[in-house]
Amino acid sequence: MNINQYLDSTYLKTPEQAGISNSDTLDIVHKLAQEAIDNEIYAVMIRPDYVRSVRELLNEKKSNVVLGTVIGFPEGTYDLNEKLREAQKAIADGADELDFVINYEAFKKGDIDKVKEEVETATSIVLREGKLVKWIIETAALTDDQIVGITQLIRDIVTEKIGEENTSKVFVKSSTGFYKTENGESNGANEHVIKLMLENAGLLPVKASGGVRTTEEAKKMIDLGVKRIGTSSALAIIQGKEISGNY
């Protein structure tokens, strides 16, 4: 098992959230990209504002590290047109993969048509550009039945509307890592929710994100069947170290 090739090394805090400057944030994401190059980590996942700069760095280094970004992050309630504008700019700036936060609040309210339109439209556009798309469902905000339902909805839209031949390019992803839970409960990937997703995603691959911080946790997720892991602890996982944190 080459854990490195499952990892999306992630930094998604805004400068305001981290209490640092924009230039300091840029330094962090550049360091993240260099770590990925040096350790053969599959991908880096960063905010859209930094995609162009990191693309230039990866090109300069002639690196095959995949560059991913997030869309509609972290709330997911952005208007579809706003999400599409953000996605098209990210693609133009050099992103290889786009992780959309699905409008899970609309899903919870029963506005299924809105969710269907979002998934079908955005997925079609991203795939047409030759990129890969992941749909973040925010499991901590959902009941078990809702996790099953939204995973099946994405599966069915992709299989029936986008085409079964494209299923390997559309992931279902667990979490943003930023959702505020009560009583310190997990806001990300855990064995229970990942199993629910895997059981209902059909041919769509699953990405576990949020809370995977150790080598043991990463191996457990891979053994369950996930194809990718989003983590801010990628280097620690590779080195067998344990690190604290929420993402």
Short mmCIF file of N, CA and C in Angstrom, two decimals, residues 49-115:
data_model
loop_
_atom_site.label_atom_id
_atom_site.label_comp_id
_atom_site.label_asym_id
_atom_site.label_seq_id
_atom_site.Cartn_x
_atom_site.Cartn_y
_atom_site.Cartn_z
N ASP A 49 -8.11 31.19 -4.39
CA ASP A 49 -7.27 32.38 -4.51
C ASP A 49 -5.80 32.06 -4.79
N TYR A 50 -5.38 30.85 -4.46
CA TYR A 50 -3.95 30.51 -4.54
C TYR A 50 -3.63 29.52 -5.66
N VAL A 51 -4.64 29.18 -6.44
CA VAL A 51 -4.45 28.17 -7.48
C VAL A 51 -3.43 28.61 -8.52
N ARG A 52 -3.56 29.82 -9.03
CA ARG A 52 -2.67 30.26 -10.10
C ARG A 52 -1.20 30.24 -9.65
N SER A 53 -0.94 30.72 -8.45
CA SER A 53 0.43 30.77 -7.95
C SER A 53 1.01 29.37 -7.76
N VAL A 54 0.20 28.46 -7.20
CA VAL A 54 0.69 27.09 -6.98
C VAL A 54 0.84 26.36 -8.31
N ARG A 55 -0.04 26.65 -9.27
CA ARG A 55 0.11 26.06 -10.61
C ARG A 55 1.46 26.45 -11.22
N GLU A 56 1.80 27.72 -11.07
CA GLU A 56 3.09 28.19 -11.59
C GLU A 56 4.26 27.47 -10.91
N LEU A 57 4.15 27.26 -9.61
CA LEU A 57 5.20 26.56 -8.87
C LEU A 57 5.33 25.11 -9.36
N LEU A 58 4.21 24.43 -9.49
CA LEU A 58 4.24 23.03 -9.93
C LEU A 58 4.79 22.91 -11.35
N ASN A 59 4.41 23.85 -12.21
CA ASN A 59 4.93 23.84 -13.58
C ASN A 59 6.43 24.10 -13.61
N GLU A 60 6.85 25.05 -12.78
CA GLU A 60 8.28 25.38 -12.71
C GLU A 60 9.11 24.18 -12.27
N LYS A 61 8.54 23.39 -11.36
CA LYS A 61 9.23 22.20 -10.84
C LYS A 61 9.02 20.98 -11.73
N LYS A 62 8.21 21.16 -12.79
CA LYS A 62 7.88 20.04 -13.69
C LYS A 62 7.29 18.87 -12.90
N SER A 63 6.39 19.20 -11.99
CA SER A 63 5.82 18.22 -11.07
C SER A 63 4.50 17.67 -11.59
N ASN A 64 4.24 16.40 -11.28
CA ASN A 64 2.97 15.77 -11.62
C ASN A 64 1.98 15.80 -10.46
N VAL A 65 2.32 16.50 -9.38
CA VAL A 65 1.38 16.62 -8.26
C VAL A 65 0.09 17.27 -8.77
N VAL A 66 -1.03 16.67 -8.40
CA VAL A 66 -2.33 17.15 -8.85
C VAL A 66 -2.73 18.36 -8.00
N LEU A 67 -3.33 19.36 -8.65
CA LEU A 67 -3.72 20.58 -7.96
C LEU A 67 -5.25 20.65 -7.87
N GLY A 68 -5.73 20.65 -6.63
CA GLY A 68 -7.17 20.71 -6.41
C GLY A 68 -7.58 21.96 -5.65
N THR A 69 -8.85 22.33 -5.80
CA THR A 69 -9.38 23.46 -5.05
C THR A 69 -10.83 23.19 -4.67
N VAL A 70 -11.37 24.09 -3.85
CA VAL A 70 -12.74 23.92 -3.35
C VAL A 70 -13.65 24.99 -3.93
N ILE A 71 -14.91 24.62 -4.12
CA ILE A 71 -15.89 25.51 -4.73
C ILE A 71 -17.13 25.59 -3.83
N GLY A 72 -17.61 26.81 -3.59
CA GLY A 72 -18.77 26.99 -2.72
C GLY A 72 -18.46 26.62 -1.29
N PHE A 73 -17.26 26.88 -0.88
CA PHE A 73 -16.71 26.36 0.38
C PHE A 73 -16.79 27.40 1.48
N PRO A 74 -17.14 27.02 2.71
CA PRO A 74 -17.54 25.67 3.12
C PRO A 74 -19.05 25.47 3.25
N GLU A 75 -19.85 26.54 3.02
CA GLU A 75 -21.28 26.44 3.32
C GLU A 75 -22.06 25.62 2.30
N GLY A 76 -21.69 25.75 1.01
CA GLY A 76 -22.40 25.01 -0.02
C GLY A 76 -23.67 25.66 -0.51
N THR A 77 -24.09 26.76 0.13
CA THR A 77 -25.38 27.37 -0.21
C THR A 77 -25.27 28.44 -1.29
N TYR A 78 -24.08 28.63 -1.82
CA TYR A 78 -23.90 29.62 -2.89
C TYR A 78 -24.85 29.30 -4.05
N ASP A 79 -25.30 30.35 -4.74
CA ASP A 79 -26.07 30.19 -5.96
C ASP A 79 -25.27 29.39 -6.99
N LEU A 80 -25.97 28.59 -7.78
CA LEU A 80 -25.29 27.75 -8.77
C LEU A 80 -24.42 28.57 -9.71
N ASN A 81 -24.93 29.70 -10.19
CA ASN A 81 -24.13 30.52 -11.11
C ASN A 81 -22.85 31.03 -10.45
N GLU A 82 -22.94 31.33 -9.16
CA GLU A 82 -21.75 31.77 -8.43
C GLU A 82 -20.74 30.63 -8.33
N LYS A 83 -21.23 29.44 -8.06
CA LYS A 83 -20.35 28.28 -8.00
C LYS A 83 -19.69 28.03 -9.36
N LEU A 84 -20.47 28.19 -10.42
CA LEU A 84 -19.92 27.95 -11.75
C LEU A 84 -18.86 28.99 -12.12
N ARG A 85 -19.10 30.24 -11.75
CA ARG A 85 -18.09 31.27 -12.00
C ARG A 85 -16.80 30.96 -11.25
N GLU A 86 -16.95 30.54 -10.01
CA GLU A 86 -15.78 30.20 -9.20
C GLU A 86 -15.04 29.01 -9.81
N ALA A 87 -15.80 28.03 -10.28
CA ALA A 87 -15.21 26.83 -10.88
C ALA A 87 -14.48 27.16 -12.18
N GLN A 88 -15.09 27.97 -13.03
CA GLN A 88 -14.48 28.30 -14.31
C GLN A 88 -13.20 29.11 -14.14
N LYS A 89 -13.19 29.99 -13.14
CA LYS A 89 -11.96 30.73 -12.86
C LYS A 89 -10.86 29.79 -12.36
N ALA A 90 -11.24 28.86 -11.48
CA ALA A 90 -10.26 27.89 -10.95
C ALA A 90 -9.67 27.05 -12.07
N ILE A 91 -10.50 26.64 -13.00
CA ILE A 91 -10.01 25.86 -14.14
C ILE A 91 -9.06 26.70 -14.99
N ALA A 92 -9.45 27.95 -15.24
CA ALA A 92 -8.59 28.84 -16.02
C ALA A 92 -7.26 29.09 -15.31
N ASP A 93 -7.28 29.09 -13.99
CA ASP A 93 -6.05 29.32 -13.21
C ASP A 93 -5.17 28.09 -13.10
N GLY A 94 -5.70 26.92 -13.50
CA GLY A 94 -4.86 25.74 -13.55
C GLY A 94 -5.23 24.60 -12.62
N ALA A 95 -6.43 24.63 -12.04
CA ALA A 95 -6.84 23.54 -11.15
C ALA A 95 -7.11 22.26 -11.96
N ASP A 96 -6.72 21.13 -11.39
CA ASP A 96 -6.97 19.82 -12.01
C ASP A 96 -8.26 19.19 -11.48
N GLU A 97 -8.57 19.47 -10.22
CA GLU A 97 -9.71 18.86 -9.56
C GLU A 97 -10.48 19.93 -8.79
N LEU A 98 -11.82 19.81 -8.81
CA LEU A 98 -12.66 20.78 -8.14
C LEU A 98 -13.59 20.05 -7.17
N ASP A 99 -13.48 20.43 -5.90
CA ASP A 99 -14.29 19.83 -4.85
C ASP A 99 -15.41 20.79 -4.47
N PHE A 100 -16.61 20.51 -4.95
CA PHE A 100 -17.78 21.35 -4.71
C PHE A 100 -18.46 20.95 -3.40
N VAL A 101 -18.83 21.96 -2.61
CA VAL A 101 -19.72 21.67 -1.48
C VAL A 101 -21.14 21.67 -2.03
N ILE A 102 -21.79 20.52 -1.97
CA ILE A 102 -23.15 20.41 -2.47
C ILE A 102 -24.08 21.25 -1.60
N ASN A 103 -25.18 21.69 -2.15
CA ASN A 103 -26.15 22.45 -1.36
C ASN A 103 -26.94 21.48 -0.49
N TYR A 104 -26.29 21.04 0.58
CA TYR A 104 -26.92 20.03 1.45
C TYR A 104 -28.09 20.61 2.22
N GLU A 105 -28.10 21.94 2.43
CA GLU A 105 -29.24 22.55 3.11
C GLU A 105 -30.48 22.47 2.22
N ALA A 106 -30.32 22.68 0.93
CA ALA A 106 -31.45 22.53 0.00
C ALA A 106 -31.94 21.09 0.01
N PHE A 107 -31.01 20.15 0.03
CA PHE A 107 -31.38 18.73 0.08
C PHE A 107 -32.20 18.43 1.34
N LYS A 108 -31.74 18.95 2.48
CA LYS A 108 -32.43 18.71 3.75
C LYS A 108 -33.84 19.31 3.75
N LYS A 109 -34.01 20.41 3.01
CA LYS A 109 -35.32 21.06 2.95
C LYS A 109 -36.24 20.41 1.90
N GLY A 110 -35.71 19.43 1.18
CA GLY A 110 -36.52 18.75 0.18
C GLY A 110 -36.49 19.37 -1.19
N ASP A 111 -35.62 20.36 -1.41
CA ASP A 111 -35.52 21.01 -2.72
C ASP A 111 -34.58 20.18 -3.60
N ILE A 112 -35.05 19.02 -3.96
CA ILE A 112 -34.22 18.05 -4.68
C ILE A 112 -33.89 18.52 -6.09
N ASP A 113 -34.83 19.22 -6.72
CA ASP A 113 -34.57 19.70 -8.09
C ASP A 113 -33.38 20.64 -8.13
N LYS A 114 -33.25 21.50 -7.11
CA LYS A 114 -32.12 22.42 -7.06
C LYS A 114 -30.81 21.65 -6.97
N VAL A 115 -30.80 20.61 -6.15
CA VAL A 115 -29.59 19.81 -5.97
C VAL A 115 -29.27 19.05 -7.25
#
